[in-house]
Amino acid sequence: MFDISFSEMLVIAVVAVVVVGPKRLPKTVRTIAHLLGRAQRYVSDIKSDIEREIQIEEIRNLKNSVDGLGKELTSTARAAVGDVEKSVTEVKDSLSSMKSDMETVAKDQDIPGAGNPSEKKQSRDETEKPGVPSALKGEVSLSIPDAPADHPDKRSTQSDTATPTST
């Protein structure tokens, strides 16, 4: 703090002994030390208060920047949701347009039950019989090719038919 050398401190001590006197010198030194301690604590308290205020200001700036980013993120998310909703609406419109076009084409080609869902249900009800799966309604033919001679299934069937010998 102060640039005081040992010789300067010795001169101050001699002057203090002459001015204050040897009897009151210890009490005076204690009082001065006590006052210097208070001054140091006061300076350190002021430093810590200033540092705390600086930190609080930095936290406020950080909070403001985070709030700004949050608002920006919210607006971006809302814009994205709006774009998705717009796309969904376009797809729905496109699908309904395609459906109406398909119904129109089906009516023009006289496909039974294509245009009206109730017609579809009636024509399906007429052809379906309850309790009979649709795969069994028509004629089913099943052909199984013969296995080659070197196929393992053929060898196993030949060995199965042979009579085992007992030992």
mmCIF file of C-alpha atoms in Angstrom:
data_model
loop_
_atom_site.group_PDB
_atom_site.id
_atom_site.type_symbol
_atom_site.label_atom_id
_atom_site.label_comp_id
_atom_site.label_asym_id
_atom_site.label_seq_id
_atom_site.Cartn_x
_atom_site.Cartn_y
_atom_site.Cartn_z
ATOM 1 C CA MET A 1 0.000 0.000 0.000
ATOM 2 C CA PHE A 2 2.581 2.540 1.109
ATOM 3 C CA ASP A 3 6.186 2.385 0.039
ATOM 4 C CA ILE A 4 7.866 2.656 3.468
ATOM 5 C CA SER A 5 11.319 1.233 4.060
ATOM 6 C CA PHE A 6 12.699 -0.052 7.371
ATOM 7 C CA SER A 7 14.720 3.133 8.023
ATOM 8 C CA GLU A 8 11.611 5.300 7.565
ATOM 9 C CA MET A 9 9.677 3.126 10.014
ATOM 10 C CA LEU A 10 12.504 3.474 12.536
ATOM 11 C CA VAL A 11 12.358 7.286 12.260
ATOM 12 C CA ILE A 12 8.528 7.211 12.777
ATOM 13 C CA ALA A 13 8.963 5.015 15.898
ATOM 14 C CA VAL A 14 11.556 7.386 17.431
ATOM 15 C CA VAL A 15 9.314 10.402 16.781
ATOM 16 C CA ALA A 16 6.320 8.528 18.308
ATOM 17 C CA VAL A 17 8.326 7.699 21.462
ATOM 18 C CA VAL A 18 9.376 11.345 21.833
ATOM 19 C CA VAL A 19 5.890 12.800 21.147
ATOM 20 C CA VAL A 20 3.676 10.251 22.939
ATOM 21 C CA GLY A 21 6.047 9.159 25.649
ATOM 22 C CA PRO A 22 7.096 5.679 26.725
ATOM 23 C CA LYS A 23 4.163 5.162 29.117
ATOM 24 C CA ARG A 24 1.315 5.758 26.657
ATOM 25 C CA LEU A 25 3.061 4.288 23.566
ATOM 26 C CA PRO A 26 1.728 0.659 23.899
ATOM 27 C CA LYS A 27 -1.864 1.829 24.283
ATOM 28 C CA THR A 28 -1.500 4.212 21.323
ATOM 29 C CA VAL A 29 -0.009 1.464 19.123
ATOM 30 C CA ARG A 30 -2.936 -0.864 20.003
ATOM 31 C CA THR A 31 -5.443 1.860 19.140
ATOM 32 C CA ILE A 32 -3.716 2.587 15.827
ATOM 33 C CA ALA A 33 -3.602 -1.173 14.996
ATOM 34 C CA HIS A 34 -7.289 -1.480 15.855
ATOM 35 C CA LEU A 35 -8.167 1.479 13.584
ATOM 36 C CA LEU A 36 -6.043 0.055 10.746
ATOM 37 C CA GLY A 37 -7.835 -3.313 11.108
ATOM 38 C CA ARG A 38 -11.196 -1.572 10.877
ATOM 39 C CA ALA A 39 -10.062 0.331 7.793
ATOM 40 C CA GLN A 40 -8.898 -2.898 6.137
ATOM 41 C CA ARG A 41 -12.230 -4.644 6.885
ATOM 42 C CA TYR A 42 -14.109 -1.603 5.554
ATOM 43 C CA VAL A 43 -12.083 -1.645 2.315
ATOM 44 C CA SER A 44 -12.563 -5.425 1.883
ATOM 45 C CA ASP A 45 -16.329 -5.043 2.489
ATOM 46 C CA ILE A 46 -16.500 -2.326 -0.167
ATOM 47 C CA LYS A 47 -14.528 -4.546 -2.594
ATOM 48 C CA SER A 48 -16.863 -7.497 -2.020
ATOM 49 C CA ASP A 49 -19.932 -5.243 -2.462
ATOM 50 C CA ILE A 50 -18.562 -3.925 -5.754
ATOM 51 C CA GLU A 51 -17.757 -7.472 -6.955
ATOM 52 C CA ARG A 52 -21.247 -8.633 -5.952
ATOM 53 C CA GLU A 53 -22.847 -5.754 -7.870
ATOM 54 C CA ILE A 54 -20.752 -6.597 -10.920
ATOM 55 C CA GLN A 55 -21.831 -10.254 -10.684
ATOM 56 C CA ILE A 56 -25.471 -9.234 -10.293
ATOM 57 C CA GLU A 57 -25.190 -7.036 -13.383
ATOM 58 C CA GLU A 58 -23.596 -9.907 -15.330
ATOM 59 C CA ILE A 59 -26.404 -12.223 -14.195
ATOM 60 C CA ARG A 60 -28.995 -9.675 -15.329
ATOM 61 C CA ASN A 61 -27.325 -9.409 -18.735
ATOM 62 C CA LEU A 62 -27.197 -13.187 -18.986
ATOM 63 C CA LYS A 63 -30.864 -13.447 -17.971
ATOM 64 C CA ASN A 64 -31.845 -10.866 -20.593
ATOM 65 C CA SER A 65 -29.946 -12.725 -23.300
ATOM 66 C CA VAL A 66 -31.538 -16.035 -22.248
ATOM 67 C CA ASP A 67 -34.977 -14.403 -22.262
ATOM 68 C CA GLY A 68 -34.280 -13.061 -25.762
ATOM 69 C CA LEU A 69 -33.220 -16.503 -26.944
ATOM 70 C CA GLY A 70 -36.325 -18.015 -25.342
ATOM 71 C CA LYS A 71 -38.572 -15.560 -27.159
ATOM 72 C CA GLU A 72 -36.756 -16.235 -30.418
ATOM 73 C CA LEU A 73 -37.086 -19.992 -29.902
ATOM 74 C CA THR A 74 -40.787 -19.626 -29.103
ATOM 75 C CA SER A 75 -41.420 -17.594 -32.240
ATOM 76 C CA THR A 76 -39.450 -20.087 -34.334
ATOM 77 C CA ALA A 77 -41.412 -22.990 -32.854
ATOM 78 C CA ARG A 78 -44.709 -21.216 -33.515
ATOM 79 C CA ALA A 79 -43.679 -20.547 -37.096
ATOM 80 C CA ALA A 80 -42.720 -24.213 -37.525
ATOM 81 C CA VAL A 81 -46.054 -25.349 -36.077
ATOM 82 C CA GLY A 82 -47.847 -22.969 -38.442
ATOM 83 C CA ASP A 83 -45.916 -24.391 -41.396
ATOM 84 C CA VAL A 84 -46.762 -27.947 -40.355
ATOM 85 C CA GLU A 85 -50.439 -27.080 -39.924
ATOM 86 C CA LYS A 86 -50.435 -25.438 -43.354
ATOM 87 C CA SER A 87 -48.820 -28.527 -44.888
ATOM 88 C CA VAL A 88 -51.336 -30.822 -43.201
ATOM 89 C CA THR A 89 -54.195 -28.692 -44.500
ATOM 90 C CA GLU A 90 -52.738 -28.801 -48.013
ATOM 91 C CA VAL A 91 -52.367 -32.582 -47.843
ATOM 92 C CA LYS A 92 -55.947 -32.972 -46.585
ATOM 93 C CA ASP A 93 -57.223 -30.764 -49.404
ATOM 94 C CA SER A 94 -55.173 -32.693 -51.930
ATOM 95 C CA LEU A 95 -56.452 -36.031 -50.632
ATOM 96 C CA SER A 96 -60.073 -34.915 -50.648
ATOM 97 C CA SER A 97 -59.595 -33.618 -54.214
ATOM 98 C CA MET A 98 -58.056 -36.943 -55.249
ATOM 99 C CA LYS A 99 -60.908 -38.838 -53.584
ATOM 100 C CA SER A 100 -63.539 -36.815 -55.412
ATOM 101 C CA ASP A 101 -61.655 -37.268 -58.697
ATOM 102 C CA MET A 102 -61.477 -41.032 -58.128
ATOM 103 C CA GLU A 103 -65.188 -41.194 -57.320
ATOM 104 C CA THR A 104 -65.963 -39.235 -60.483
ATOM 105 C CA VAL A 105 -63.817 -41.577 -62.591
ATOM 106 C CA ALA A 106 -65.382 -44.639 -60.958
ATOM 107 C CA LYS A 107 -68.893 -43.334 -61.649
ATOM 108 C CA ASP A 108 -67.945 -42.561 -65.267
ATOM 109 C CA GLN A 109 -66.660 -46.126 -65.764
ATOM 110 C CA ASP A 110 -69.690 -47.695 -64.024
ATOM 111 C CA ILE A 111 -67.725 -49.503 -61.358
ATOM 112 C CA PRO A 112 -70.337 -50.903 -58.946
ATOM 113 C CA GLY A 113 -70.123 -49.491 -55.445
ATOM 114 C CA ALA A 114 -67.219 -47.167 -56.247
ATOM 115 C CA GLY A 115 -68.932 -43.870 -55.647
ATOM 116 C CA ASN A 116 -71.242 -44.493 -52.721
ATOM 117 C CA PRO A 117 -69.945 -46.257 -49.609
ATOM 118 C CA SER A 118 -73.369 -47.792 -48.944
ATOM 119 C CA GLU A 119 -73.233 -49.381 -52.421
ATOM 120 C CA LYS A 120 -69.841 -50.843 -51.547
ATOM 121 C CA LYS A 121 -71.249 -52.343 -48.378
ATOM 122 C CA GLN A 122 -74.277 -53.827 -50.183
ATOM 123 C CA SER A 123 -72.201 -55.383 -52.939
ATOM 124 C CA ARG A 124 -69.752 -56.791 -50.374
ATOM 125 C CA ASP A 125 -72.625 -58.173 -48.254
ATOM 126 C CA GLU A 126 -74.118 -59.918 -51.281
ATOM 127 C CA THR A 127 -70.871 -61.736 -52.155
ATOM 128 C CA GLU A 128 -69.723 -62.605 -48.658
ATOM 129 C CA LYS A 129 -71.258 -65.474 -46.780
ATOM 130 C CA PRO A 130 -71.090 -65.405 -43.020
ATOM 131 C CA GLY A 131 -68.730 -67.866 -41.408
ATOM 132 C CA VAL A 132 -66.856 -68.676 -44.642
ATOM 133 C CA PRO A 133 -63.399 -67.115 -45.037
ATOM 134 C CA SER A 134 -62.886 -65.316 -48.304
ATOM 135 C CA ALA A 135 -59.974 -67.614 -49.262
ATOM 136 C CA LEU A 136 -62.314 -70.665 -49.245
ATOM 137 C CA LYS A 137 -65.050 -69.145 -51.392
ATOM 138 C CA GLY A 138 -63.464 -69.986 -54.716
ATOM 139 C CA GLU A 139 -61.739 -73.100 -55.977
ATOM 140 C CA VAL A 140 -58.348 -73.661 -54.390
ATOM 141 C CA SER A 141 -55.738 -75.826 -56.083
ATOM 142 C CA LEU A 142 -52.512 -76.707 -54.382
ATOM 143 C CA SER A 143 -49.585 -78.348 -56.140
ATOM 144 C CA ILE A 144 -46.510 -79.614 -54.345
ATOM 145 C CA PRO A 145 -43.460 -80.423 -56.495
ATOM 146 C CA ASP A 146 -41.636 -83.690 -55.915
ATOM 147 C CA ALA A 147 -38.387 -83.436 -54.001
ATOM 148 C CA PRO A 148 -35.201 -84.334 -55.901
ATOM 149 C CA ALA A 149 -33.515 -87.652 -55.116
ATOM 150 C CA ASP A 150 -30.651 -86.040 -53.254
ATOM 151 C CA HIS A 151 -32.992 -83.908 -51.116
ATOM 152 C CA PRO A 152 -32.693 -84.660 -47.356
ATOM 153 C CA ASP A 153 -36.455 -85.153 -46.980
ATOM 154 C CA LYS A 154 -36.432 -87.902 -49.590
ATOM 155 C CA ARG A 155 -33.498 -89.699 -47.929
ATOM 156 C CA SER A 156 -35.154 -89.558 -44.532
ATOM 157 C CA THR A 157 -38.377 -91.019 -45.909
ATOM 158 C CA GLN A 158 -36.444 -93.861 -47.545
ATOM 159 C CA SER A 159 -34.591 -94.651 -44.314
ATOM 160 C CA ASP A 160 -37.884 -94.460 -42.378
ATOM 161 C CA THR A 161 -39.482 -97.085 -44.564
ATOM 162 C CA ALA A 162 -36.563 -99.517 -44.212
ATOM 163 C CA THR A 163 -36.906 -102.012 -41.389
ATOM 164 C CA PRO A 164 -34.426 -101.508 -38.631
ATOM 165 C CA THR A 165 -32.187 -104.386 -37.722
ATOM 166 C CA SER A 166 -31.737 -105.300 -34.112
ATOM 167 C CA THR A 167 -28.376 -105.945 -32.666
#
